[in-house]
Amino acid sequence: MAESTVKRRKRGMSRLERKNTLIAYSFLAPNFLGFAIFTLVPVVCAILLSFMEWNGGSISAIKWVGLDNFAEIFKVEKVAEKWAEGNYFYFFNRVDLGIALKNTVFYTVVTVPLTLVCSIALALALNKVKGAVAFRTVFFFPYVASMVAICVCWNFMLMKDGPINQMIMALGINFNKSWTADSTMAMWAIILVSVWRSMGYYMVIYLAALQGVPRELYEAATVDGANKWQQFLNVTLPQIKPTTFFCSIMLIIGCFKIYDTVAIMTEGSPGRATKMLVTYIYDVAFNQIKYGIASAISMVLLILVLIVTVIQFANEKKFANV
Amino acid sequence: MLSGGDTSDIFMVKENLDVMKWAQQGFAKPLTDYIANSGFDMSGFVGMEPNYAVDDVQYALPFRSDFWVLFYNKTLFDEAGIAYPTNDMTWEQYEALANEITGKSSCKYGAHNHTWLSAVANFAVCDGVNTLLDGEYSDLQYFYELALRMEASGAIRPYTEVKAANLHYSGAFQTGDTAMMPMGYWYVATLINNRKEGLYDFDWGTTALPHKDDVPAGSSFGNLTGVMINKASQNKDLAWEYISWLCGPEGSQVTAATGNRPAWVSSEVADVLASVEGFPADENSKAALIPTQVSIEIGTHEKLAEIQTVLNEEHTMIMTGEIDVAEGIEEMNERVAEVLE
């Protein structure tokens, strides 16, 4: 019965309807064409390349190698061998991909909540304060400033005798080394710069969200005797939940794709301490000229981002509705 | 182009790996017979030519090479009343000299080490025996210890600071507070131009790289550009005539006159290079243009890039002091062995 309705509808599509449909498609076309040429086709090529061997040069040199690239990046044999010896962490401690994965996940897990907390705090502080516009501009500024300039400046500030270390020393903590030259602190330097850079942007989004929280709710809460903190926990936070959902998705995906900060500040050093998935992909693709293997690594990244996105959207109703 | 049956007579090689590839693919005409028949004397290549041989068959001739020399700031040495570095200095003497001049008059640093792997590790390949591809890196220990010792004594800028500040080697040397700096010959052209543009104002000179006790003075390392003959060429004999002229004693002087450093080493080439306006006039600087032996910076290997990645990563670990030299060398050995498996 439903089928026949559809059929009738199709047949019954008037000229006007058809015309409107065509107009709609024509509006979509420019965007879709751009997407197809610059995103869809490269993505499909990358998926195919991840099963092939290609070290640049002529296209005739491309060879189908099946899952070899994945065996290579996961160092399957070596990892299995070490596992049998009882060395269970070999993959995450010694294999490039394992290290890059570990670093990227650590970076994401720390950066996302930290950025969210900082931007909510900033938004609350600047919601109803005098001169808010000026402050908002100041905090938003890093987001529009050149990444290279930002990273170079931070590199200077985080140097051995730089201002940040001097402050730390003044607090009585003995740390006398360039942050980017220290295996542990290099990662924190990158987290610090990332949070500092993007919190202004998310602050603006939160500011908009805060405007949308109905006043009556606060009034009601006040009448019920809730203090400011309780109001924040029980009124503000639930009300801005959809924004938090949006921000966290954007942040997580952005964090997995971290590249520029690392490339400028540390180049993955010292050693492999700040090697991330994308810097690893870059190295394999454009220094080692192994497009097949680089594509295989990018598939790992794709799957990771996909998993996160699927989990988030599956729970969208729970997270995104007030 | 070559696989398309192109019949150009000669072609230039930028990457060493290409020599191996083209020789295997049969695009390159073996030169061994030509060399034997014409009695071409290869001694002017001071050890560079085997880099273009596969299984003892020569496939290309070295054309250009910007091997490394030691630059020094004459003005600083004059001010401090210390004798200039010489062409037969050992690394110990170099270190002692750097320590001596550090802090004298306006000299802040006795020397400068750039952040590159080549500015430490490659000094080990100057002996013509060690390479960075052999998977055994204990020969680098001496040079890492030297670099870290000079850092500790304040004779060179700390690696971490140079890295964090993205300090370019020309910036480091041209501020005028650095007495010596090992660097590739290509820097000569920059130095001459920058002085003309008024970017710095002091006199400088060049000497050979310092050497280890058991390595002859005047040993250096550098990269190569070469020339090959196309196997499909119709004029192979003529092509040989041309490239043996171009890379040999006469052509190299013409190349030198264009301001480029030919691979061929001779006192005639040195004369031409030293006659360039702005090049230091002293005899020592000219003598530095006549190395006794030049090794290749990093040879040819199908896993070259992967090995380089590993060496660079461990280089940063050692130079930032995250691991000690012995540990770093061990890591290099172990990780390169994994790459080579």
PDB file of N, CA, C and O in Angstrom, chain A residues 78 90 94 96 155-156 159-160 177-178 181-183 267 269-272 275 283 287-288 290, chain B residues 160-161 163-166 302-303 305-306 309 313-314 316-317 320-322 331 334-335 338 341:
ATOM      1  N   LYS A  78      56.861  -8.968  14.514  1.00  0.00           N
ATOM      2  CA  LYS A  78      57.723  -8.562  15.621  1.00  0.00           C
ATOM      3  C   LYS A  78      56.912  -8.462  16.921  1.00  0.00           C
ATOM      4  O   LYS A  78      57.349  -8.929  17.971  1.00  0.00           O
ATOM      5  N   TYR A  90      55.267  -3.925  23.808  1.00  0.00           N
ATOM      6  CA  TYR A  90      56.208  -3.641  22.726  1.00  0.00           C
ATOM      7  C   TYR A  90      55.598  -2.694  21.694  1.00  0.00           C
ATOM      8  O   TYR A  90      56.225  -1.730  21.263  1.00  0.00           O
ATOM      9  N   ARG A  94      57.630   0.654  21.381  1.00  0.00           N
ATOM     10  CA  ARG A  94      58.716   0.615  20.400  1.00  0.00           C
ATOM     11  C   ARG A  94      58.283   0.826  18.957  1.00  0.00           C
ATOM     12  O   ARG A  94      59.063   1.312  18.145  1.00  0.00           O
ATOM     13  N   ASP A  96      56.570   2.532  15.802  1.00  0.00           N
ATOM     14  CA  ASP A  96      56.195   3.901  15.448  1.00  0.00           C
ATOM     15  C   ASP A  96      54.689   4.150  15.552  1.00  0.00           C
ATOM     16  O   ASP A  96      54.256   5.121  16.152  1.00  0.00           O
ATOM     17  N   ASN A 155      57.518  28.849  21.775  1.00  0.00           N
ATOM     18  CA  ASN A 155      58.821  28.195  21.888  1.00  0.00           C
ATOM     19  C   ASN A 155      59.796  29.070  22.672  1.00  0.00           C
ATOM     20  O   ASN A 155      60.549  28.590  23.508  1.00  0.00           O
ATOM     21  N   PHE A 156      59.747  30.370  22.390  1.00  0.00           N
ATOM     22  CA  PHE A 156      60.622  31.289  23.121  1.00  0.00           C
ATOM     23  C   PHE A 156      60.245  31.351  24.593  1.00  0.00           C
ATOM     24  O   PHE A 156      61.099  31.326  25.469  1.00  0.00           O
ATOM     25  N   MET A 159      61.420  28.386  26.620  1.00  0.00           N
ATOM     26  CA  MET A 159      62.829  28.047  26.599  1.00  0.00           C
ATOM     27  C   MET A 159      63.380  27.912  28.015  1.00  0.00           C
ATOM     28  O   MET A 159      62.754  28.306  28.971  1.00  0.00           O
ATOM     29  N   LYS A 160      64.596  27.371  28.074  1.00  0.00           N
ATOM     30  CA  LYS A 160      65.240  27.110  29.363  1.00  0.00           C
ATOM     31  C   LYS A 160      65.165  28.314  30.305  1.00  0.00           C
ATOM     32  O   LYS A 160      64.720  28.197  31.442  1.00  0.00           O
ATOM     33  N   LYS A 177      64.853  23.491  32.057  1.00  0.00           N
ATOM     34  CA  LYS A 177      65.101  22.904  30.759  1.00  0.00           C
ATOM     35  C   LYS A 177      64.058  23.452  29.793  1.00  0.00           C
ATOM     36  O   LYS A 177      62.948  23.784  30.207  1.00  0.00           O
ATOM     37  N   SER A 178      64.430  23.562  28.523  1.00  0.00           N
ATOM     38  CA  SER A 178      63.421  23.941  27.529  1.00  0.00           C
ATOM     39  C   SER A 178      62.323  22.890  27.544  1.00  0.00           C
ATOM     40  O   SER A 178      62.614  21.704  27.538  1.00  0.00           O
ATOM     41  N   ALA A 181      62.383  20.371  24.806  1.00  0.00           N
ATOM     42  CA  ALA A 181      63.528  19.458  24.755  1.00  0.00           C
ATOM     43  C   ALA A 181      63.397  18.358  25.789  1.00  0.00           C
ATOM     44  O   ALA A 181      64.291  17.544  25.957  1.00  0.00           O
ATOM     45  N   ASP A 182      62.276  18.331  26.499  1.00  0.00           N
ATOM     46  CA  ASP A 182      62.086  17.347  27.553  1.00  0.00           C
ATOM     47  C   ASP A 182      61.004  16.343  27.139  1.00  0.00           C
ATOM     48  O   ASP A 182      59.933  16.743  26.695  1.00  0.00           O
ATOM     49  N   SER A 183      61.325  15.075  27.283  1.00  0.00           N
ATOM     50  CA  SER A 183      60.408  14.039  26.785  1.00  0.00           C
ATOM     51  C   SER A 183      58.993  14.159  27.348  1.00  0.00           C
ATOM     52  O   SER A 183      58.028  13.881  26.653  1.00  0.00           O
ATOM     53  N   GLU A 267      58.625  19.067  15.911  1.00  0.00           N
ATOM     54  CA  GLU A 267      58.862  18.094  14.836  1.00  0.00           C
ATOM     55  C   GLU A 267      58.861  16.664  15.382  1.00  0.00           C
ATOM     56  O   GLU A 267      59.622  15.817  14.902  1.00  0.00           O
ATOM     57  N   SER A 269      59.964  15.673  18.192  1.00  0.00           N
ATOM     58  CA  SER A 269      61.075  15.392  19.104  1.00  0.00           C
ATOM     59  C   SER A 269      60.708  15.755  20.547  1.00  0.00           C
ATOM     60  O   SER A 269      59.674  16.357  20.775  1.00  0.00           O
ATOM     61  N   PRO A 270      61.507  15.480  21.549  1.00  0.00           N
ATOM     62  CA  PRO A 270      62.734  14.682  21.450  1.00  0.00           C
ATOM     63  C   PRO A 270      62.431  13.206  21.162  1.00  0.00           C
ATOM     64  O   PRO A 270      61.490  12.652  21.739  1.00  0.00           O
ATOM     65  N   GLY A 271      63.235  12.631  20.307  1.00  0.00           N
ATOM     66  CA  GLY A 271      62.989  11.252  19.909  1.00  0.00           C
ATOM     67  C   GLY A 271      61.621  11.128  19.276  1.00  0.00           C
ATOM     68  O   GLY A 271      61.315  11.812  18.317  1.00  0.00           O
ATOM     69  N   ARG A 272      60.789  10.284  19.879  1.00  0.00           N
ATOM     70  CA  ARG A 272      59.434  10.119  19.348  1.00  0.00           C
ATOM     71  C   ARG A 272      58.402  10.623  20.348  1.00  0.00           C
ATOM     72  O   ARG A 272      57.231  10.252  20.286  1.00  0.00           O
ATOM     73  N   LYS A 275      55.571  12.437  18.611  1.00  0.00           N
ATOM     74  CA  LYS A 275      55.176  11.923  17.292  1.00  0.00           C
ATOM     75  C   LYS A 275      53.677  11.645  17.318  1.00  0.00           C
ATOM     76  O   LYS A 275      53.198  10.892  18.155  1.00  0.00           O
ATOM     77  N   ASP A 283      55.612  12.114   7.561  1.00  0.00           N
ATOM     78  CA  ASP A 283      56.985  11.618   7.436  1.00  0.00           C
ATOM     79  C   ASP A 283      57.061  10.453   6.444  1.00  0.00           C
ATOM     80  O   ASP A 283      57.920  10.430   5.558  1.00  0.00           O
ATOM     81  N   ASN A 287      58.606  12.220   3.322  1.00  0.00           N
ATOM     82  CA  ASN A 287      60.051  12.055   3.483  1.00  0.00           C
ATOM     83  C   ASN A 287      60.483  10.692   2.953  1.00  0.00           C
ATOM     84  O   ASN A 287      61.487  10.574   2.272  1.00  0.00           O
ATOM     85  N   GLN A 288      59.706   9.666   3.308  1.00  0.00           N
ATOM     86  CA  GLN A 288      60.079   8.328   2.862  1.00  0.00           C
ATOM     87  C   GLN A 288      59.453   7.964   1.523  1.00  0.00           C
ATOM     88  O   GLN A 288      59.780   6.937   0.941  1.00  0.00           O
ATOM     89  N   LYS A 290      56.460   6.816   0.706  1.00  0.00           N
ATOM     90  CA  LYS A 290      55.778   5.528   0.667  1.00  0.00           C
ATOM     91  C   LYS A 290      54.297   5.807   0.818  1.00  0.00           C
ATOM     92  O   LYS A 290      53.765   5.793   1.929  1.00  0.00           O
TER      93      LYS A 290
ATOM     94  N   THR B 160      69.348  22.657  22.631  1.00  0.00           N
ATOM     95  CA  THR B 160      67.921  22.883  22.894  1.00  0.00           C
ATOM     96  C   THR B 160      67.527  24.335  22.614  1.00  0.00           C
ATOM     97  O   THR B 160      66.433  24.606  22.139  1.00  0.00           O
ATOM     98  N   GLU B 161      68.428  25.249  22.901  1.00  0.00           N
ATOM     99  CA  GLU B 161      68.125  26.670  22.664  1.00  0.00           C
ATOM    100  C   GLU B 161      68.102  26.963  21.166  1.00  0.00           C
ATOM    101  O   GLU B 161      67.247  27.684  20.668  1.00  0.00           O
ATOM    102  N   LYS B 163      67.482  24.918  18.824  1.00  0.00           N
ATOM    103  CA  LYS B 163      66.309  24.252  18.264  1.00  0.00           C
ATOM    104  C   LYS B 163      65.041  25.057  18.586  1.00  0.00           C
ATOM    105  O   LYS B 163      64.238  25.322  17.700  1.00  0.00           O
ATOM    106  N   ALA B 164      64.877  25.434  19.849  1.00  0.00           N
ATOM    107  CA  ALA B 164      63.658  26.130  20.257  1.00  0.00           C
ATOM    108  C   ALA B 164      63.558  27.482  19.562  1.00  0.00           C
ATOM    109  O   ALA B 164      62.474  27.935  19.222  1.00  0.00           O
ATOM    110  N   ALA B 165      64.695  28.127  19.347  1.00  0.00           N
ATOM    111  CA  ALA B 165      64.670  29.447  18.735  1.00  0.00           C
ATOM    112  C   ALA B 165      64.682  29.352  17.214  1.00  0.00           C
ATOM    113  O   ALA B 165      64.624  30.379  16.541  1.00  0.00           O
ATOM    114  N   ASN B 166      64.743  28.130  16.675  1.00  0.00           N
ATOM    115  CA  ASN B 166      64.835  27.962  15.231  1.00  0.00           C
ATOM    116  C   ASN B 166      65.972  28.774  14.641  1.00  0.00           C
ATOM    117  O   ASN B 166      65.834  29.388  13.587  1.00  0.00           O
ATOM    118  N   GLU B 302      67.997   1.202  -0.061  1.00  0.00           N
ATOM    119  CA  GLU B 302      66.566   1.248  -0.363  1.00  0.00           C
ATOM    120  C   GLU B 302      65.755   1.702   0.857  1.00  0.00           C
ATOM    121  O   GLU B 302      64.640   2.190   0.711  1.00  0.00           O
ATOM    122  N   LYS B 303      66.323   1.561   2.057  1.00  0.00           N
ATOM    123  CA  LYS B 303      65.586   2.015   3.247  1.00  0.00           C
ATOM    124  C   LYS B 303      66.197   3.277   3.830  1.00  0.00           C
ATOM    125  O   LYS B 303      66.075   3.549   5.032  1.00  0.00           O
ATOM    126  N   ALA B 305      65.517   6.480   3.773  1.00  0.00           N
ATOM    127  CA  ALA B 305      64.691   7.466   4.471  1.00  0.00           C
ATOM    128  C   ALA B 305      64.289   6.977   5.854  1.00  0.00           C
ATOM    129  O   ALA B 305      64.262   7.747   6.812  1.00  0.00           O
ATOM    130  N   GLU B 306      64.003   5.668   5.958  1.00  0.00           N
ATOM    131  CA  GLU B 306      63.614   5.130   7.270  1.00  0.00           C
ATOM    132  C   GLU B 306      64.791   5.188   8.244  1.00  0.00           C
ATOM    133  O   GLU B 306      64.625   5.525   9.409  1.00  0.00           O
ATOM    134  N   THR B 309      65.193   8.697   9.423  1.00  0.00           N
ATOM    135  CA  THR B 309      64.201   9.059  10.436  1.00  0.00           C
ATOM    136  C   THR B 309      64.653   8.575  11.809  1.00  0.00           C
ATOM    137  O   THR B 309      64.634   9.326  12.785  1.00  0.00           O
ATOM    138  N   GLU B 313      65.732  10.943  14.985  1.00  0.00           N
ATOM    139  CA  GLU B 313      65.002  10.887  16.254  1.00  0.00           C
ATOM    140  C   GLU B 313      65.958  10.645  17.422  1.00  0.00           C
ATOM    141  O   GLU B 313      65.871  11.310  18.456  1.00  0.00           O
ATOM    142  N   GLU B 314      66.876   9.710  17.234  1.00  0.00           N
ATOM    143  CA  GLU B 314      67.804   9.424  18.337  1.00  0.00           C
ATOM    144  C   GLU B 314      68.793  10.581  18.521  1.00  0.00           C
ATOM    145  O   GLU B 314      69.247  10.848  19.631  1.00  0.00           O
ATOM    146  N   THR B 316      68.021  13.727  18.290  1.00  0.00           N
ATOM    147  CA  THR B 316      67.371  14.697  19.180  1.00  0.00           C
ATOM    148  C   THR B 316      67.388  14.205  20.624  1.00  0.00           C
ATOM    149  O   THR B 316      67.548  15.002  21.543  1.00  0.00           O
ATOM    150  N   MET B 317      67.223  12.893  20.820  1.00  0.00           N
ATOM    151  CA  MET B 317      67.228  12.359  22.188  1.00  0.00           C
ATOM    152  C   MET B 317      68.588  12.578  22.857  1.00  0.00           C
ATOM    153  O   MET B 317      68.667  12.955  24.023  1.00  0.00           O
ATOM    154  N   THR B 320      69.327  16.508  23.340  1.00  0.00           N
ATOM    155  CA  THR B 320      68.562  17.170  24.393  1.00  0.00           C
ATOM    156  C   THR B 320      68.909  16.602  25.763  1.00  0.00           C
ATOM    157  O   THR B 320      68.378  17.051  26.774  1.00  0.00           O
ATOM    158  N   GLY B 321      69.766  15.593  25.788  1.00  0.00           N
ATOM    159  CA  GLY B 321      70.164  15.011  27.061  1.00  0.00           C
ATOM    160  C   GLY B 321      69.110  14.099  27.653  1.00  0.00           C
ATOM    161  O   GLY B 321      69.139  13.762  28.832  1.00  0.00           O
ATOM    162  N   GLU B 322      68.119  13.698  26.857  1.00  0.00           N
ATOM    163  CA  GLU B 322      67.074  12.809  27.356  1.00  0.00           C
ATOM    164  C   GLU B 322      67.626  11.398  27.607  1.00  0.00           C
ATOM    165  O   GLU B 322      67.114  10.681  28.459  1.00  0.00           O
ATOM    166  N   GLU B 331      70.323   2.550  21.003  1.00  0.00           N
ATOM    167  CA  GLU B 331      69.012   2.686  20.371  1.00  0.00           C
ATOM    168  C   GLU B 331      69.147   2.736  18.849  1.00  0.00           C
ATOM    169  O   GLU B 331      68.379   2.118  18.115  1.00  0.00           O
ATOM    170  N   GLU B 334      69.930  -0.700  17.560  1.00  0.00           N
ATOM    171  CA  GLU B 334      68.806  -1.614  17.680  1.00  0.00           C
ATOM    172  C   GLU B 334      67.697  -1.280  16.684  1.00  0.00           C
ATOM    173  O   GLU B 334      67.181  -2.136  15.982  1.00  0.00           O
ATOM    174  N   ARG B 335      67.369   0.037  16.609  1.00  0.00           N
ATOM    175  CA  ARG B 335      66.246   0.421  15.751  1.00  0.00           C
ATOM    176  C   ARG B 335      66.591   0.299  14.275  1.00  0.00           C
ATOM    177  O   ARG B 335      65.741  -0.073  13.467  1.00  0.00           O
ATOM    178  N   GLU B 338      66.239  -3.161  13.224  1.00  0.00           N
ATOM    179  CA  GLU B 338      64.836  -3.509  12.963  1.00  0.00           C
ATOM    180  C   GLU B 338      64.406  -3.055  11.573  1.00  0.00           C
ATOM    181  O   GLU B 338      63.666  -3.748  10.875  1.00  0.00           O
ATOM    182  N   GLU B 341      65.799  -5.403   8.950  1.00  0.00           N
ATOM    183  CA  GLU B 341      65.355  -6.803   8.985  1.00  0.00           C
ATOM    184  C   GLU B 341      64.616  -7.215   7.724  1.00  0.00           C
ATOM    185  O   GLU B 341      63.800  -6.471   7.218  1.00  0.00           O
TER     186      GLU B 341
END
